[in-house]
């Protein structure tokens, strides 16, 4: 069965689910998976593509002058080309394969920021960043002597654009911003932020971990300097991720890892570096993972990213409406224009106790600080529960969540 | 496993009305612990008389399991020697982790047995152990200081 065509507007999540083996394992019977913001599930097509790679063309890339090595190389480079097209990169070699978003951002911190940022400079980070787009900049600031500044959000979890100009100056060398918040679901006006940053000569690194799986993204249209995302949140295997960078920036950026494959020429005391993108891909890469990412993009394209966005949006609107009806339930952040992640607290029930209760009903939600302690501080909570949705989730699963939350209130009411 | 086996009555009581809450002044040991996984926090203040824990109090925030475990722990260790307490920590950890403990006398755990159900909820083991690992850290820091002085 095909998952539908781009033109097909009648989105059928139940049919899409049939492609995901995890939902049909006897030990997972009744699983309601509401944690795709942490990692998505993977369709059979992706798993088969990985299996086929290892069974049929497993060989190292760019090395062997024999047929299966050539086929492995072709598959790896085709995955890069497909990924470049998917996010609208101008050139295929601007796509660097890495492990995940965290590694991609660290590449920028070590390879670019350490080289070009100094004591007189400033790094602007938003208050809603995941730790993966915060800690690398804290360390960069500490090591370079640059000043770390914060673009604070308002009480609705929105970045006030009118305050941006006062935070940017000629001293600003880098702005780090998440495209979509993993806690609040806020979709940030990244294009406007990038334009303002460019006006003062700053470069911008965008954390796209929560956007690429859910929204059409075009890095050239955004004019992003660096853009990072993970395969595992968009139906691909764990351990494959992407750093996009503009050619000129990648060329001036230092390699992170030194070793095989990243060299052009080697002598006793010095060596020169390979062309993009291989300069950044030292050692054997996650070729099977890249092939899986390619299959994931095919799967997403077969449904249409716009259709996925609409489906996510409908589910999120529905969930927000239903959740609002629960007394004592507090939703963090804005209820408008947001991605499919909803963080909430319920009365005085600790998020962990709540998550354990929901797990007893086979409902998987995330609980804790979601690697965004600054967001927790801002909203003055220690932890929240978070439900997040993707193309395989249904309204009836949200109904089950709401029902279970009402039950949880009853169960924990004896604690007062 | 039924939820009621995790959230036993005695755990709820200690969560609602924790014992020994607030921090002692003039404590001999002050130690903080955090669970990076969920942000739960605890602070212990211990007053020693020779090698005996004369008094112990805690302050903190977190889920029912972490807070009840801390409350139960303070009740249990008061009046015990450091050696006894270290043995108790080891026994308790084994129980919560569901490790083989045929050599261990669980009867000594008394009320702490209420936390036995945690072993069936692997993601909650860290919650139950937060106070205990913090206690162990505090005792070891104290013993190391003592050794250093000699």
mmCIF file of N, CA and C in Angstrom, chain A residues 25-128:
data_model
loop_
_atom_site.group_PDB
_atom_site.id
_atom_site.type_symbol
_atom_site.label_atom_id
_atom_site.label_comp_id
_atom_site.label_asym_id
_atom_site.label_seq_id
_atom_site.Cartn_x
_atom_site.Cartn_y
_atom_site.Cartn_z
ATOM 1 N N UNK A 25 3.951 -4.787 17.196
ATOM 2 C CA UNK A 25 4.636 -5.807 17.986
ATOM 3 C C UNK A 25 3.724 -6.200 19.147
ATOM 4 N N UNK A 26 3.616 -7.511 19.393
ATOM 5 C CA UNK A 26 2.730 -7.947 20.483
ATOM 6 C C UNK A 26 3.039 -7.247 21.809
ATOM 7 N N UNK A 27 4.341 -7.032 22.069
ATOM 8 C CA UNK A 27 4.703 -6.418 23.364
ATOM 9 C C UNK A 27 4.361 -4.934 23.413
ATOM 10 N N UNK A 28 4.034 -4.343 22.270
ATOM 11 C CA UNK A 28 3.667 -2.919 22.246
ATOM 12 C C UNK A 28 2.168 -2.722 22.043
ATOM 13 N N UNK A 29 1.407 -3.750 22.262
ATOM 14 C CA UNK A 29 -0.017 -3.651 21.975
ATOM 15 C C UNK A 29 -0.642 -2.463 22.697
ATOM 16 N N UNK A 30 -1.373 -1.665 21.970
ATOM 17 C CA UNK A 30 -2.055 -0.524 22.577
ATOM 18 C C UNK A 30 -1.164 0.682 22.798
ATOM 19 N N UNK A 31 0.071 0.623 22.303
ATOM 20 C CA UNK A 31 0.999 1.744 22.525
ATOM 21 C C UNK A 31 0.474 3.032 21.887
ATOM 22 N N UNK A 32 0.416 4.069 22.715
ATOM 23 C CA UNK A 32 0.065 5.405 22.223
ATOM 24 C C UNK A 32 1.324 6.240 22.357
ATOM 25 N N UNK A 33 1.988 6.438 21.238
ATOM 26 C CA UNK A 33 3.314 7.057 21.274
ATOM 27 C C UNK A 33 3.214 8.559 21.030
ATOM 28 N N UNK A 34 3.371 9.309 22.099
ATOM 29 C CA UNK A 34 3.253 10.768 22.009
ATOM 30 C C UNK A 34 4.581 11.436 22.381
ATOM 31 N N UNK A 35 5.666 10.875 21.849
ATOM 32 C CA UNK A 35 6.981 11.421 22.167
ATOM 33 C C UNK A 35 7.860 11.536 20.925
ATOM 34 N N UNK A 36 7.256 11.911 19.819
ATOM 35 C CA UNK A 36 8.034 12.014 18.578
ATOM 36 C C UNK A 36 8.983 13.202 18.581
ATOM 37 N N UNK A 37 8.774 14.160 19.481
ATOM 38 C CA UNK A 37 9.732 15.259 19.578
ATOM 39 C C UNK A 37 11.060 14.749 20.133
ATOM 40 N N UNK A 38 11.011 13.629 20.856
ATOM 41 C CA UNK A 38 12.256 13.021 21.355
ATOM 42 C C UNK A 38 12.885 12.179 20.257
ATOM 43 N N UNK A 39 12.101 11.268 19.702
ATOM 44 C CA UNK A 39 12.533 10.552 18.503
ATOM 45 C C UNK A 39 11.290 10.000 17.830
ATOM 46 N N UNK A 40 11.315 9.988 16.501
ATOM 47 C CA UNK A 40 10.142 9.473 15.788
ATOM 48 C C UNK A 40 10.238 7.954 15.698
ATOM 49 N N UNK A 41 9.171 7.338 15.295
ATOM 50 C CA UNK A 41 9.233 5.922 14.936
ATOM 51 C C UNK A 41 9.695 5.825 13.477
ATOM 52 N N UNK A 42 9.985 4.608 13.036
ATOM 53 C CA UNK A 42 10.536 4.438 11.695
ATOM 54 C C UNK A 42 9.679 3.513 10.840
ATOM 55 N N UNK A 43 9.372 3.925 9.611
ATOM 56 C CA UNK A 43 8.543 3.080 8.759
ATOM 57 C C UNK A 43 9.337 1.901 8.185
ATOM 58 N N UNK A 44 8.611 0.892 7.788
ATOM 59 C CA UNK A 44 9.218 -0.316 7.219
ATOM 60 C C UNK A 44 10.143 0.028 6.055
ATOM 61 N N UNK A 45 9.735 1.019 5.246
ATOM 62 C CA UNK A 45 10.527 1.392 4.072
ATOM 63 C C UNK A 45 11.949 1.817 4.456
ATOM 64 N N UNK A 46 12.068 2.517 5.584
ATOM 65 C CA UNK A 46 13.387 2.966 6.043
ATOM 66 C C UNK A 46 14.192 1.771 6.553
ATOM 67 N N UNK A 47 13.522 0.937 7.324
ATOM 68 C CA UNK A 47 14.212 -0.229 7.889
ATOM 69 C C UNK A 47 14.678 -1.157 6.769
ATOM 70 N N UNK A 48 13.843 -1.308 5.758
ATOM 71 C CA UNK A 48 14.198 -2.172 4.625
ATOM 72 C C UNK A 48 15.378 -1.580 3.852
ATOM 73 N N UNK A 49 15.379 -0.273 3.687
ATOM 74 C CA UNK A 49 16.480 0.374 2.961
ATOM 75 C C UNK A 49 17.810 0.137 3.675
ATOM 76 N N UNK A 50 17.786 0.210 5.008
ATOM 77 C CA UNK A 50 19.015 -0.019 5.788
ATOM 78 C C UNK A 50 19.450 -1.477 5.645
ATOM 79 N N UNK A 51 18.471 -2.367 5.750
ATOM 80 C CA UNK A 51 18.751 -3.803 5.651
ATOM 81 C C UNK A 51 19.331 -4.114 4.268
ATOM 82 N N UNK A 52 18.721 -3.538 3.259
ATOM 83 C CA UNK A 52 19.206 -3.761 1.896
ATOM 84 C C UNK A 52 20.634 -3.260 1.720
ATOM 85 N N UNK A 53 20.921 -2.118 2.327
ATOM 86 C CA UNK A 53 22.289 -1.602 2.221
ATOM 87 C C UNK A 53 23.277 -2.621 2.781
ATOM 88 N N UNK A 54 22.997 -3.086 3.988
ATOM 89 C CA UNK A 54 23.954 -4.000 4.631
ATOM 90 C C UNK A 54 23.970 -5.378 3.976
ATOM 91 N N UNK A 55 22.837 -5.784 3.409
ATOM 92 C CA UNK A 55 22.789 -7.111 2.791
ATOM 93 C C UNK A 55 23.335 -7.111 1.361
ATOM 94 N N UNK A 56 23.140 -6.007 0.660
ATOM 95 C CA UNK A 56 23.413 -6.058 -0.782
ATOM 96 C C UNK A 56 24.612 -5.253 -1.258
ATOM 97 N N UNK A 57 24.862 -4.107 -0.634
ATOM 98 C CA UNK A 57 25.950 -3.280 -1.179
ATOM 99 C C UNK A 57 26.891 -2.811 -0.090
ATOM 100 N N UNK A 58 26.941 -3.553 1.019
ATOM 101 C CA UNK A 58 27.781 -3.120 2.127
ATOM 102 C C UNK A 58 29.261 -3.074 1.729
ATOM 103 N N UNK A 59 29.810 -1.888 1.733
ATOM 104 C CA UNK A 59 31.244 -1.693 1.470
ATOM 105 C C UNK A 59 31.562 -0.281 1.919
ATOM 106 N N UNK A 60 32.854 0.018 2.061
ATOM 107 C CA UNK A 60 33.203 1.376 2.460
ATOM 108 C C UNK A 60 33.180 2.285 1.232
ATOM 109 N N UNK A 61 32.866 3.562 1.506
ATOM 110 C CA UNK A 61 32.705 4.484 0.376
ATOM 111 C C UNK A 61 34.033 5.117 -0.026
ATOM 112 N N UNK A 62 34.074 5.606 -1.234
ATOM 113 C CA UNK A 62 35.194 6.416 -1.738
ATOM 114 C C UNK A 62 36.530 5.693 -1.683
ATOM 115 N N UNK A 63 36.538 4.357 -1.574
ATOM 116 C CA UNK A 63 37.822 3.686 -1.407
ATOM 117 C C UNK A 63 38.020 2.555 -2.405
ATOM 118 N N UNK A 64 37.075 1.632 -2.379
ATOM 119 C CA UNK A 64 37.295 0.430 -3.179
ATOM 120 C C UNK A 64 36.993 0.648 -4.653
ATOM 121 N N UNK A 65 37.872 0.088 -5.506
ATOM 122 C CA UNK A 65 37.610 0.161 -6.948
ATOM 123 C C UNK A 65 36.938 -1.137 -7.373
ATOM 124 N N UNK A 66 35.828 -1.406 -6.709
ATOM 125 C CA UNK A 66 35.097 -2.623 -7.074
ATOM 126 C C UNK A 66 33.608 -2.297 -7.003
ATOM 127 N N UNK A 67 32.804 -3.205 -7.567
ATOM 128 C CA UNK A 67 31.411 -2.829 -7.838
ATOM 129 C C UNK A 67 30.615 -2.434 -6.605
ATOM 130 N N UNK A 68 30.661 -3.277 -5.551
ATOM 131 C CA UNK A 68 29.754 -2.914 -4.445
ATOM 132 C C UNK A 68 30.226 -1.656 -3.727
ATOM 133 N N UNK A 69 31.538 -1.413 -3.731
ATOM 134 C CA UNK A 69 32.026 -0.162 -3.125
ATOM 135 C C UNK A 69 31.530 1.031 -3.936
ATOM 136 N N UNK A 70 31.519 0.856 -5.229
ATOM 137 C CA UNK A 70 31.028 1.946 -6.077
ATOM 138 C C UNK A 70 29.539 2.181 -5.853
ATOM 139 N N UNK A 71 28.825 1.077 -5.653
ATOM 140 C CA UNK A 71 27.380 1.223 -5.401
ATOM 141 C C UNK A 71 27.127 1.849 -4.037
ATOM 142 N N UNK A 72 27.945 1.476 -3.048
ATOM 143 C CA UNK A 72 27.793 2.073 -1.705
ATOM 144 C C UNK A 72 28.086 3.568 -1.769
ATOM 145 N N UNK A 73 29.138 3.922 -2.497
ATOM 146 C CA UNK A 73 29.491 5.340 -2.646
ATOM 147 C C UNK A 73 28.359 6.099 -3.332
ATOM 148 N N UNK A 74 27.827 5.481 -4.371
ATOM 149 C CA UNK A 74 26.739 6.142 -5.108
ATOM 150 C C UNK A 74 25.522 6.335 -4.209
ATOM 151 N N UNK A 75 25.222 5.321 -3.381
ATOM 152 C CA UNK A 75 24.050 5.416 -2.487
ATOM 153 C C UNK A 75 24.252 6.528 -1.461
ATOM 154 N N UNK A 76 25.478 6.594 -0.930
ATOM 155 C CA UNK A 76 25.797 7.615 0.079
ATOM 156 C C UNK A 76 25.678 9.013 -0.518
ATOM 157 N N UNK A 77 26.246 9.206 -1.684
ATOM 158 C CA UNK A 77 26.217 10.526 -2.307
ATOM 159 C C UNK A 77 24.815 10.880 -2.833
ATOM 160 N N UNK A 78 24.069 9.848 -3.211
ATOM 161 C CA UNK A 78 22.673 10.108 -3.628
ATOM 162 C C UNK A 78 21.850 10.565 -2.426
ATOM 163 N N UNK A 79 22.155 9.999 -1.263
ATOM 164 C CA UNK A 79 21.452 10.413 -0.033
ATOM 165 C C UNK A 79 21.750 11.881 0.259
ATOM 166 N N UNK A 80 22.982 12.265 0.013
ATOM 167 C CA UNK A 80 23.364 13.658 0.254
ATOM 168 C C UNK A 80 22.594 14.585 -0.702
ATOM 169 N N UNK A 81 22.513 14.163 -1.949
ATOM 170 C CA UNK A 81 21.828 14.979 -2.933
ATOM 171 C C UNK A 81 20.340 15.116 -2.587
ATOM 172 N N UNK A 82 19.751 14.005 -2.175
ATOM 173 C CA UNK A 82 18.327 14.031 -1.812
ATOM 174 C C UNK A 82 18.091 14.939 -0.609
ATOM 175 N N UNK A 83 19.003 14.853 0.356
ATOM 176 C CA UNK A 83 18.887 15.684 1.564
ATOM 177 C C UNK A 83 19.025 17.164 1.198
ATOM 178 N N UNK A 84 19.974 17.448 0.318
ATOM 179 C CA UNK A 84 20.182 18.839 -0.115
ATOM 180 C C UNK A 84 18.905 19.395 -0.740
ATOM 181 N N UNK A 85 18.287 18.580 -1.605
ATOM 182 C CA UNK A 85 17.048 19.025 -2.258
ATOM 183 C C UNK A 85 15.941 19.220 -1.234
ATOM 184 N N UNK A 86 15.879 18.291 -0.276
ATOM 185 C CA UNK A 86 14.783 18.316 0.708
ATOM 186 C C UNK A 86 14.773 19.613 1.512
ATOM 187 N N UNK A 87 15.950 20.124 1.841
ATOM 188 C CA UNK A 87 15.994 21.365 2.634
ATOM 189 C C UNK A 87 16.375 22.571 1.771
ATOM 190 N N UNK A 88 16.420 22.362 0.465
ATOM 191 C CA UNK A 88 16.627 23.492 -0.444
ATOM 192 C C UNK A 88 18.034 24.044 -0.471
ATOM 193 N N UNK A 89 19.026 23.220 -0.132
ATOM 194 C CA UNK A 89 20.417 23.703 -0.171
ATOM 195 C C UNK A 89 20.798 24.013 -1.617
ATOM 196 N N UNK A 90 21.583 25.053 -1.798
ATOM 197 C CA UNK A 90 21.981 25.449 -3.134
ATOM 198 C C UNK A 90 22.927 24.432 -3.771
ATOM 199 N N UNK A 91 23.788 23.849 -2.964
ATOM 200 C CA UNK A 91 24.774 22.899 -3.486
ATOM 201 C C UNK A 91 24.775 21.649 -2.610
ATOM 202 N N UNK A 92 24.941 20.518 -3.261
ATOM 203 C CA UNK A 92 24.950 19.244 -2.539
ATOM 204 C C UNK A 92 26.083 19.188 -1.511
ATOM 205 N N UNK A 93 27.248 19.767 -1.872
ATOM 206 C CA UNK A 93 28.403 19.653 -0.962
ATOM 207 C C UNK A 93 28.263 20.533 0.289
ATOM 208 N N UNK A 94 27.157 21.250 0.363
ATOM 209 C CA UNK A 94 26.910 22.026 1.590
ATOM 210 C C UNK A 94 26.248 21.170 2.665
ATOM 211 N N UNK A 95 25.958 19.925 2.323
ATOM 212 C CA UNK A 95 25.360 18.985 3.287
ATOM 213 C C UNK A 95 26.474 18.115 3.864
ATOM 214 N N UNK A 96 26.743 18.292 5.159
ATOM 215 C CA UNK A 96 27.743 17.490 5.858
ATOM 216 C C UNK A 96 26.991 16.461 6.696
ATOM 217 N N UNK A 97 27.337 15.204 6.525
ATOM 218 C CA UNK A 97 26.701 14.197 7.382
ATOM 219 C C UNK A 97 27.415 14.136 8.725
ATOM 220 N N UNK A 98 26.607 14.168 9.774
ATOM 221 C CA UNK A 98 27.117 14.075 11.146
ATOM 222 C C UNK A 98 26.230 13.078 11.880
ATOM 223 N N UNK A 99 26.383 12.999 13.205
ATOM 224 C CA UNK A 99 25.557 12.040 13.954
ATOM 225 C C UNK A 99 24.160 12.587 14.227
ATOM 226 N N UNK A 100 24.101 13.859 14.572
ATOM 227 C CA UNK A 100 22.812 14.426 15.001
ATOM 228 C C UNK A 100 22.943 15.944 15.107
ATOM 229 N N UNK A 101 21.879 16.589 15.530
ATOM 230 C CA UNK A 101 21.869 18.052 15.645
ATOM 231 C C UNK A 101 22.961 18.540 16.593
ATOM 232 N N UNK A 102 23.086 17.866 17.719
ATOM 233 C CA UNK A 102 24.084 18.264 18.721
ATOM 234 C C UNK A 102 25.480 18.291 18.106
ATOM 235 N N UNK A 103 25.806 17.237 17.373
ATOM 236 C CA UNK A 103 27.138 17.191 16.776
ATOM 237 C C UNK A 103 27.288 18.296 15.724
ATOM 238 N N UNK A 104 26.232 18.517 14.959
ATOM 239 C CA UNK A 104 26.284 19.552 13.920
ATOM 240 C C UNK A 104 26.594 20.917 14.541
ATOM 241 N N UNK A 105 25.918 21.237 15.644
ATOM 242 C CA UNK A 105 26.120 22.544 16.281
ATOM 243 C C UNK A 105 27.526 22.629 16.886
ATOM 244 N N UNK A 106 27.975 21.519 17.452
ATOM 245 C CA UNK A 106 29.333 21.506 17.994
ATOM 246 C C UNK A 106 30.382 21.689 16.891
ATOM 247 N N UNK A 107 30.107 21.179 15.705
ATOM 248 C CA UNK A 107 31.014 21.404 14.571
ATOM 249 C C UNK A 107 31.172 22.908 14.342
ATOM 250 N N UNK A 108 30.054 23.622 14.362
ATOM 251 C CA UNK A 108 30.104 25.073 14.123
ATOM 252 C C UNK A 108 30.870 25.765 15.257
ATOM 253 N N UNK A 109 30.625 25.281 16.485
ATOM 254 C CA UNK A 109 31.275 25.895 17.644
ATOM 255 C C UNK A 109 32.794 25.701 17.578
ATOM 256 N N UNK A 110 33.212 24.486 17.299
ATOM 257 C CA UNK A 110 34.652 24.200 17.292
ATOM 258 C C UNK A 110 35.325 24.666 16.002
ATOM 259 N N UNK A 111 34.671 24.398 14.883
ATOM 260 C CA UNK A 111 35.334 24.623 13.593
ATOM 261 C C UNK A 111 35.257 26.056 13.112
ATOM 262 N N UNK A 112 34.148 26.726 13.418
ATOM 263 C CA UNK A 112 33.979 28.085 12.911
ATOM 264 C C UNK A 112 34.124 29.135 14.023
ATOM 265 N N UNK A 113 33.317 28.964 15.090
ATOM 266 C CA UNK A 113 33.255 30.009 16.120
ATOM 267 C C UNK A 113 34.593 30.205 16.836
ATOM 268 N N UNK A 114 35.272 29.110 17.151
ATOM 269 C CA UNK A 114 36.551 29.245 17.867
ATOM 270 C C UNK A 114 37.592 29.977 17.015
ATOM 271 N N UNK A 115 37.416 29.882 15.708
ATOM 272 C CA UNK A 115 38.383 30.507 14.813
ATOM 273 C C UNK A 115 38.082 31.990 14.601
ATOM 274 N N UNK A 116 36.799 32.329 14.577
ATOM 275 C CA UNK A 116 36.440 33.685 14.144
ATOM 276 C C UNK A 116 35.863 34.577 15.248
ATOM 277 N N UNK A 117 35.684 34.033 16.439
ATOM 278 C CA UNK A 117 35.103 34.849 17.512
ATOM 279 C C UNK A 117 36.178 35.163 18.550
ATOM 280 N N UNK A 118 36.221 36.409 18.977
ATOM 281 C CA UNK A 118 37.253 36.845 19.924
ATOM 282 C C UNK A 118 36.670 37.592 21.110
ATOM 283 N N UNK A 119 37.567 38.141 21.924
ATOM 284 C CA UNK A 119 37.175 38.750 23.209
ATOM 285 C C UNK A 119 36.229 39.940 23.061
ATOM 286 N N UNK A 120 36.330 40.621 21.931
ATOM 287 C CA UNK A 120 35.494 41.820 21.786
ATOM 288 C C UNK A 120 34.096 41.492 21.252
ATOM 289 N N UNK A 121 33.898 40.235 20.932
ATOM 290 C CA UNK A 121 32.685 39.857 20.214
ATOM 291 C C UNK A 121 31.558 39.386 21.133
ATOM 292 N N UNK A 122 30.383 39.284 20.515
ATOM 293 C CA UNK A 122 29.219 38.813 21.263
ATOM 294 C C UNK A 122 28.526 37.666 20.524
ATOM 295 N N UNK A 123 27.972 36.767 21.329
ATOM 296 C CA UNK A 123 27.166 35.665 20.798
ATOM 297 C C UNK A 123 25.766 35.832 21.384
ATOM 298 N N UNK A 124 24.777 35.844 20.510
ATOM 299 C CA UNK A 124 23.401 36.018 20.989
ATOM 300 C C UNK A 124 22.666 34.681 20.881
ATOM 301 N N UNK A 125 22.124 34.229 22.023
ATOM 302 C CA UNK A 125 21.431 32.948 22.083
ATOM 303 C C UNK A 125 20.025 33.201 22.601
ATOM 304 N N UNK A 126 19.040 32.495 22.078
ATOM 305 C CA UNK A 126 17.702 32.720 22.623
ATOM 306 C C UNK A 126 17.523 31.919 23.903
ATOM 307 N N UNK A 127 16.566 32.384 24.684
ATOM 308 C CA UNK A 127 16.310 31.780 25.987
ATOM 309 C C UNK A 127 15.606 30.436 25.852
ATOM 310 N N UNK A 128 15.115 30.124 24.665
ATOM 311 C CA UNK A 128 14.323 28.893 24.542
ATOM 312 C C UNK A 128 15.104 27.751 23.904
#
